[in-house]
Structures are given as structure tokens and as C-alpha cells.
PDB file of C-alpha atoms in Angstrom:
ATOM      1  CA  PHE A 174      14.966  12.662 101.608  1.00  0.00           C
ATOM      2  CA  LEU A 175      16.271   8.950 102.351  1.00  0.00           C
ATOM      3  CA  LEU A 176      19.428  10.123 100.202  1.00  0.00           C
ATOM      4  CA  ASP A 177      19.780  12.807 102.281  1.00  0.00           C
ATOM      5  CA  CYS A 178      20.083  10.604 105.600  1.00  0.00           C
ATOM      6  CA  LEU A 179      22.120   7.742 103.610  1.00  0.00           C
ATOM      7  CA  SER A 180      25.202  10.274 103.140  1.00  0.00           C
ATOM      8  CA  CYS A 181      26.036  10.066 106.700  1.00  0.00           C
ATOM      9  CA  HIS A 182      23.792   6.763 107.802  1.00  0.00           C
ATOM     10  CA  GLY A 183      25.703   4.386 104.795  1.00  0.00           C
ATOM     11  CA  THR A 184      28.833   3.640 103.584  1.00  0.00           C
ATOM     12  CA  HIS A 185      30.106   4.928 100.093  1.00  0.00           C
ATOM     13  CA  THR A 186      31.947   2.108  97.928  1.00  0.00           C
ATOM     14  CA  ALA A 187      32.468   5.044  94.681  1.00  0.00           C
ATOM     15  CA  PRO A 188      33.487   8.106  94.730  1.00  0.00           C
ATOM     16  CA  VAL A 189      30.827  10.537  94.802  1.00  0.00           C
ATOM     17  CA  VAL A 190      30.899  12.149  91.081  1.00  0.00           C
ATOM     18  CA  ALA A 191      28.135  14.014  90.696  1.00  0.00           C
ATOM     19  CA  ARG A 192      25.352  15.932  92.838  1.00  0.00           C
ATOM     20  CA  GLY A 193      23.147  13.520  94.759  1.00  0.00           C
ATOM     21  CA  LEU A 194      24.133  10.003  95.807  1.00  0.00           C
ATOM     22  CA  GLN A 195      24.184   6.640  93.814  1.00  0.00           C
ATOM     23  CA  PRO A 196      21.812   3.974  95.717  1.00  0.00           C
ATOM     24  CA  ASN A 197      23.914   1.221  93.774  1.00  0.00           C
ATOM     25  CA  THR A 198      27.239   2.258  95.503  1.00  0.00           C
ATOM     26  CA  LEU A 199      26.108   2.597  98.939  1.00  0.00           C
ATOM     27  CA  LEU A 200      26.230  -0.284 102.027  1.00  0.00           C
ATOM     28  CA  PRO A 201      23.413   0.701 104.221  1.00  0.00           C
ATOM     29  CA  ASN A 202      24.996   1.666 107.937  1.00  0.00           C
ATOM     30  CA  ILE A 203      28.561   2.779 108.675  1.00  0.00           C
ATOM     31  CA  THR A 204      31.353   0.160 107.501  1.00  0.00           C
ATOM     32  CA  CYS A 205      34.974   0.355 108.354  1.00  0.00           C
ATOM     33  CA  GLU A 206      35.500   1.629 105.044  1.00  0.00           C
ATOM     34  CA  ARG A 207      33.024   5.099 106.325  1.00  0.00           C
ATOM     35  CA  CYS A 208      35.947   6.468 108.547  1.00  0.00           C
ATOM     36  CA  HIS A 209      39.107   4.742 107.942  1.00  0.00           C
ATOM     37  CA  GLY A 210      38.840   5.066 103.919  1.00  0.00           C
ATOM     38  CA  PRO A 211      38.891   2.832 100.816  1.00  0.00           C
ATOM     39  CA  ALA A 212      40.049  -1.084 101.617  1.00  0.00           C
ATOM     40  CA  ARG A 213      40.403  -2.911  98.686  1.00  0.00           C
ATOM     41  CA  ALA A 214      44.320  -2.998  99.236  1.00  0.00           C
ATOM     42  CA  HIS A 215      44.023  -3.764 102.793  1.00  0.00           C
ATOM     43  CA  VAL A 216      41.701  -7.276 101.637  1.00  0.00           C
ATOM     44  CA  GLN A 217      44.536  -7.424  99.380  1.00  0.00           C
ATOM     45  CA  LYS A 218      47.201  -7.681 101.101  1.00  0.00           C
ATOM     46  CA  ALA A 219      45.332 -10.021 103.840  1.00  0.00           C
ATOM     47  CA  GLN A 220      44.242 -12.016 101.372  1.00  0.00           C
ATOM     48  CA  SER A 221      47.784 -12.970  99.789  1.00  0.00           C
ATOM     49  CA  GLY A 222      48.785 -13.477 103.178  1.00  0.00           C
ATOM     50  CA  LEU A 223      50.509 -10.241 104.923  1.00  0.00           C
ATOM     51  CA  THR A 224      50.039  -9.997 108.352  1.00  0.00           C
ATOM     52  CA  SER A 225      52.006  -6.713 109.586  1.00  0.00           C
ATOM     53  CA  ASP A 226      50.170  -4.093 111.290  1.00  0.00           C
ATOM     54  CA  ARG A 227      51.823  -1.591 108.717  1.00  0.00           C
ATOM     55  CA  ALA A 228      51.122  -3.780 105.526  1.00  0.00           C
ATOM     56  CA  LEU A 229      47.204  -3.908 106.744  1.00  0.00           C
ATOM     57  CA  ALA A 230      46.900  -0.299 108.058  1.00  0.00           C
ATOM     58  CA  LEU A 231      43.834   2.087 105.986  1.00  0.00           C
ATOM     59  CA  PRO A 232      44.246   4.868 105.172  1.00  0.00           C
ATOM     60  CA  ASN A 233      42.663   7.180 107.971  1.00  0.00           C
ATOM     61  CA  GLY A 234      42.902   6.187 111.577  1.00  0.00           C
ATOM     62  CA  PRO A 235      44.047   7.677 114.865  1.00  0.00           C
ATOM     63  CA  ASP A 236      48.364   6.980 114.494  1.00  0.00           C
ATOM     64  CA  ARG A 237      48.079   8.838 110.793  1.00  0.00           C
ATOM     65  CA  ALA A 238      45.737  12.246 111.921  1.00  0.00           C
ATOM     66  CA  THR A 239      46.092  14.956 114.106  1.00  0.00           C
ATOM     67  CA  ALA A 240      43.114  15.945 116.431  1.00  0.00           C
ATOM     68  CA  ALA A 241      42.207  18.836 114.323  1.00  0.00           C
ATOM     69  CA  GLU A 242      42.206  15.892 111.045  1.00  0.00           C
ATOM     70  CA  GLN A 243      40.370  13.260 113.303  1.00  0.00           C
ATOM     71  CA  ILE A 244      37.306  16.149 114.423  1.00  0.00           C
ATOM     72  CA  ALA A 245      37.002  17.096 110.503  1.00  0.00           C
ATOM     73  CA  LEU A 246      36.373  13.468 109.919  1.00  0.00           C
ATOM     74  CA  CYS A 247      33.823  12.818 112.046  1.00  0.00           C
ATOM     75  CA  GLY A 248      32.435  16.089 111.233  1.00  0.00           C
ATOM     76  CA  ARG A 249      31.650  15.447 107.765  1.00  0.00           C
ATOM     77  CA  CYS A 250      28.825  13.853 109.554  1.00  0.00           C
ATOM     78  CA  HIS A 251      28.527  15.326 112.937  1.00  0.00           C
ATOM     79  CA  ARG A 252      28.873  18.666 111.231  1.00  0.00           C
ATOM     80  CA  LEU A 253      31.612  21.350 110.908  1.00  0.00           C
ATOM     81  CA  PRO A 254      31.591  25.109 111.578  1.00  0.00           C
ATOM     82  CA  GLU A 255      31.505  25.593 108.040  1.00  0.00           C
ATOM     83  CA  MET A 256      28.222  23.770 107.534  1.00  0.00           C
ATOM     84  CA  VAL A 257      26.071  25.775 109.894  1.00  0.00           C
ATOM     85  CA  PRO A 258      25.452  29.548 109.249  1.00  0.00           C
ATOM     86  CA  PRO A 259      28.443  31.804 110.854  1.00  0.00           C
ATOM     87  CA  GLU A 260      25.878  33.803 112.657  1.00  0.00           C
ATOM     88  CA  SER A 261      24.793  30.842 114.404  1.00  0.00           C
ATOM     89  CA  ILE A 262      27.951  29.871 115.942  1.00  0.00           C
ATOM     90  CA  ILE A 263      27.026  31.553 119.340  1.00  0.00           C
ATOM     91  CA  PRO A 264      27.648  30.390 123.076  1.00  0.00           C
ATOM     92  CA  SER A 265      23.987  31.634 123.322  1.00  0.00           C
ATOM     93  CA  ASN A 266      22.466  28.903 120.199  1.00  0.00           C
ATOM     94  CA  ALA A 267      21.575  25.963 122.585  1.00  0.00           C
ATOM     95  CA  SER A 268      21.108  24.121 118.867  1.00  0.00           C
ATOM     96  CA  LEU A 269      24.403  23.249 118.477  1.00  0.00           C
ATOM     97  CA  ALA A 270      24.365  21.013 120.729  1.00  0.00           C
ATOM     98  CA  ARG A 271      23.084  18.365 117.786  1.00  0.00           C
ATOM     99  CA  PHE A 272      26.329  19.399 116.370  1.00  0.00           C
ATOM    100  CA  PRO A 273      29.365  18.006 118.138  1.00  0.00           C
ATOM    101  CA  SER A 274      32.165  18.825 115.988  1.00  0.00           C
ATOM    102  CA  VAL A 275      30.881  22.850 115.705  1.00  0.00           C
ATOM    103  CA  GLY A 276      31.149  22.370 119.903  1.00  0.00           C
ATOM    104  CA  LEU A 277      34.218  20.872 120.624  1.00  0.00           C
ATOM    105  CA  LEU A 278      36.241  23.345 117.851  1.00  0.00           C
ATOM    106  CA  GLN A 279      35.217  26.584 119.775  1.00  0.00           C
ATOM    107  CA  SER A 280      35.742  25.190 123.057  1.00  0.00           C
ATOM    108  CA  ALA A 281      38.856  26.234 125.249  1.00  0.00           C
ATOM    109  CA  CYS A 282      39.626  22.658 125.851  1.00  0.00           C
ATOM    110  CA  TYR A 283      39.970  22.306 122.703  1.00  0.00           C
ATOM    111  CA  THR A 284      41.573  25.350 121.584  1.00  0.00           C
ATOM    112  CA  LYS A 285      44.240  25.412 124.570  1.00  0.00           C
ATOM    113  CA  SER A 286      45.132  21.327 123.953  1.00  0.00           C
ATOM    114  CA  ASN A 287      47.921  22.254 121.452  1.00  0.00           C
ATOM    115  CA  GLY A 288      46.419  19.460 119.392  1.00  0.00           C
ATOM    116  CA  ARG A 289      46.003  16.870 121.608  1.00  0.00           C
ATOM    117  CA  LEU A 290      42.168  17.045 122.488  1.00  0.00           C
ATOM    118  CA  SER A 291      39.951  14.809 119.203  1.00  0.00           C
ATOM    119  CA  CYS A 292      37.276  12.976 119.336  1.00  0.00           C
ATOM    120  CA  THR A 293      38.398   9.860 120.489  1.00  0.00           C
ATOM    121  CA  THR A 294      39.525  11.402 123.601  1.00  0.00           C
ATOM    122  CA  CYS A 295      36.315  10.728 124.775  1.00  0.00           C
ATOM    123  CA  HIS A 296      34.368   8.445 122.168  1.00  0.00           C
ATOM    124  CA  ASP A 297      35.574   4.828 121.426  1.00  0.00           C
ATOM    125  CA  PRO A 298      34.386   4.907 117.529  1.00  0.00           C
ATOM    126  CA  HIS A 299      33.936   1.444 117.553  1.00  0.00           C
ATOM    127  CA  ALA A 300      31.522   1.159 120.585  1.00  0.00           C
ATOM    128  CA  ARG A 301      28.143   2.642 121.031  1.00  0.00           C
ATOM    129  CA  ALA A 302      28.363   6.124 123.329  1.00  0.00           C
ATOM    130  CA  ALA A 303      29.093   5.103 126.967  1.00  0.00           C
ATOM    131  CA  SER A 304      25.880   5.875 128.753  1.00  0.00           C
ATOM    132  CA  LEU A 305      27.586   6.593 132.561  1.00  0.00           C
ATOM    133  CA  ALA A 306      28.989   9.907 133.255  1.00  0.00           C
ATOM    134  CA  ASN A 307      32.032   9.029 134.960  1.00  0.00           C
ATOM    135  CA  HIS A 308      33.200   7.163 131.497  1.00  0.00           C
ATOM    136  CA  TYR A 309      33.619  10.805 130.308  1.00  0.00           C
ATOM    137  CA  GLU A 310      34.563  12.178 133.479  1.00  0.00           C
ATOM    138  CA  SER A 311      37.689  10.295 133.577  1.00  0.00           C
ATOM    139  CA  ALA A 312      38.690  11.873 130.077  1.00  0.00           C
ATOM    140  CA  CYS A 313      38.650  15.287 132.110  1.00  0.00           C
ATOM    141  CA  LEU A 314      40.411  14.637 134.853  1.00  0.00           C
ATOM    142  CA  ASN A 315      43.026  13.437 133.065  1.00  0.00           C
ATOM    143  CA  CYS A 316      43.581  17.590 132.133  1.00  0.00           C
ATOM    144  CA  HIS A 317      41.733  18.799 135.258  1.00  0.00           C
ATOM    145  CA  SER A 318      42.252  17.062 138.354  1.00  0.00           C
ATOM    146  CA  ALA A 319      44.455  18.248 141.204  1.00  0.00           C
ATOM    147  CA  ASP A 320      47.179  15.303 139.875  1.00  0.00           C
ATOM    148  CA  ALA A 321      47.378  16.711 136.244  1.00  0.00           C
ATOM    149  CA  ASP A 322      50.242  18.437 134.859  1.00  0.00           C
ATOM    150  CA  ALA A 323      49.202  20.983 133.026  1.00  0.00           C
ATOM    151  CA  ALA A 324      48.740  24.746 133.467  1.00  0.00           C
ATOM    152  CA  ASP A 325      46.646  25.605 130.833  1.00  0.00           C
ATOM    153  CA  SER A 326      44.013  22.810 132.414  1.00  0.00           C
ATOM    154  CA  PRO A 327      43.606  23.942 135.878  1.00  0.00           C
ATOM    155  CA  PRO A 328      41.362  21.947 138.402  1.00  0.00           C
ATOM    156  CA  CYS A 329      37.806  22.765 138.699  1.00  0.00           C
ATOM    157  CA  PRO A 330      37.565  25.048 141.686  1.00  0.00           C
ATOM    158  CA  ILE A 331      33.909  24.017 142.568  1.00  0.00           C
ATOM    159  CA  ASN A 332      34.204  20.021 142.307  1.00  0.00           C
ATOM    160  CA  PRO A 333      37.802  18.689 141.023  1.00  0.00           C
ATOM    161  CA  ALA A 334      36.911  15.275 141.434  1.00  0.00           C
ATOM    162  CA  ALA A 335      33.170  14.432 139.912  1.00  0.00           C
ATOM    163  CA  ASP A 336      30.190  16.218 138.522  1.00  0.00           C
ATOM    164  CA  CYS A 337      32.371  17.816 135.642  1.00  0.00           C
ATOM    165  CA  LEU A 338      29.319  16.882 132.620  1.00  0.00           C
ATOM    166  CA  THR A 339      26.481  18.316 134.909  1.00  0.00           C
ATOM    167  CA  CYS A 340      28.345  22.252 134.541  1.00  0.00           C
ATOM    168  CA  HIS A 341      30.321  21.876 131.717  1.00  0.00           C
ATOM    169  CA  MET A 342      28.714  20.116 129.309  1.00  0.00           C
ATOM    170  CA  PRO A 343      24.754  19.948 130.386  1.00  0.00           C
ATOM    171  CA  ARG A 344      22.291  18.009 127.863  1.00  0.00           C
ATOM    172  CA  ARG A 345      20.609  20.595 125.763  1.00  0.00           C
ATOM    173  CA  PRO A 346      16.902  20.520 124.371  1.00  0.00           C
ATOM    174  CA  ILE A 347      16.920  21.251 120.965  1.00  0.00           C
ATOM    175  CA  GLY A 348      13.069  20.784 120.109  1.00  0.00           C
ATOM    176  CA  TYR A 349      11.245  17.756 119.246  1.00  0.00           C
ATOM    177  CA  GLY A 350      11.926  15.968 122.642  1.00  0.00           C
ATOM    178  CA  LEU A 351      15.269  15.665 121.449  1.00  0.00           C
ATOM    179  CA  GLN A 352      18.260  16.727 123.663  1.00  0.00           C
ATOM    180  CA  PHE A 353      22.116  17.008 122.846  1.00  0.00           C
ATOM    181  CA  THR A 354      25.110  17.118 125.116  1.00  0.00           C
ATOM    182  CA  ASP A 355      26.858  20.300 124.151  1.00  0.00           C
ATOM    183  CA  HIS A 356      30.199  20.084 123.278  1.00  0.00           C
ATOM    184  CA  TRP A 357      31.082  23.206 123.091  1.00  0.00           C
ATOM    185  CA  ILE A 358      32.831  22.745 127.024  1.00  0.00           C
ATOM    186  CA  ARG A 359      32.398  26.280 128.991  1.00  0.00           C
ATOM    187  CA  GLY A 360      32.238  27.001 132.847  1.00  0.00           C
ATOM    188  CA  GLU A 361      28.091  27.784 133.169  1.00  0.00           C
ATOM    189  CA  PRO A 362      25.057  25.729 132.198  1.00  0.00           C
TER     190      PRO A 362
END
């Protein structure tokens, strides 16, 4: 059971070649390589004195991935639609809030964003999740305020300046006393 946890809450230092994890090739927690990919060449170049951003670039990064690729990378741990039973991907299934990538990929905000909306639109992967709603609401208002320049992202007719999350991304109970923010961004709570 613990090895299943470590598949997401650890960093692989060698390719997984057999079913199951190899504890001797895992680092506890999530390190840079977990998301950015293998870093041996990065370290060797830095040790040899190369300092340019291009020379030190890691395989994966926000400037080298489309929104879909980034969501797929995050979804390896945060779940993707193909990782849940297809019949469970319905708007009334509040337990999907536990899987933010699944919900985000269903949302009109994602499907109408023309590839602009990704996980890092709202989240800084190098920092703890923000706890204040206004941090996330500012991302909503970048597209949905009266000043936004997007015909397919109209301002909210009820409150176009604040309180986006209460209606469009409510926290949903999923059992065991846990609540998760619903990333299937919709118009009703």
C-alpha cells in the first residue's frame, strides 16, 4: 500500500521497468525531477560552468509544454479521465472533485480557452497552494471581468468582480470528512 502512495509522493530516479516500484530507486517527496524530468545532463552542464537558461533547461517546463501536455503531466498524480471509470465522469459526481485534472478537462473554461488554461494559470507548482480565494479569483477575472478582451469568456452576470469560487468552484465533500475544490468549473454550486 505504501508503495502505491510513493508512486506519486516520491521521485523515481530510474525508469520503472517492472510492475511495481523499486524502493531503492525512489527519493522521498517530490523533487524537481518529478515534474521537470531527468536532470543528470542539467547537473553536468552546471558543473562544467555552463550558465545559460537554454543550456540548463530541463526536459519539461511551462515554456516547453502546451496546456494539454501540462495537464497530462500534472494528471499523472492528480488523475486523468482515463484513470477513472468513464461512467463516473458526470456533472453530478461530486467525488470527482478529488481529481482536479479530470474536472478541469471537462470545464467550459478549459475547452473554450484555445489551449490557454492550464494548471499553472492558477497554481504555482513551486509554492504551497494559496489559501486565499482572491488569489484564484484574480485568475478567473483575467478572462471573465468586464475589462477582459475575450468574447467567449463573458463576465459573470451575478458578480463580475469577486466571489467566483463560491459558485463556480465550490468545495465538495468526498467522504471521510474531506473536502476538495471542484475544478469542473460550472455555473451552479
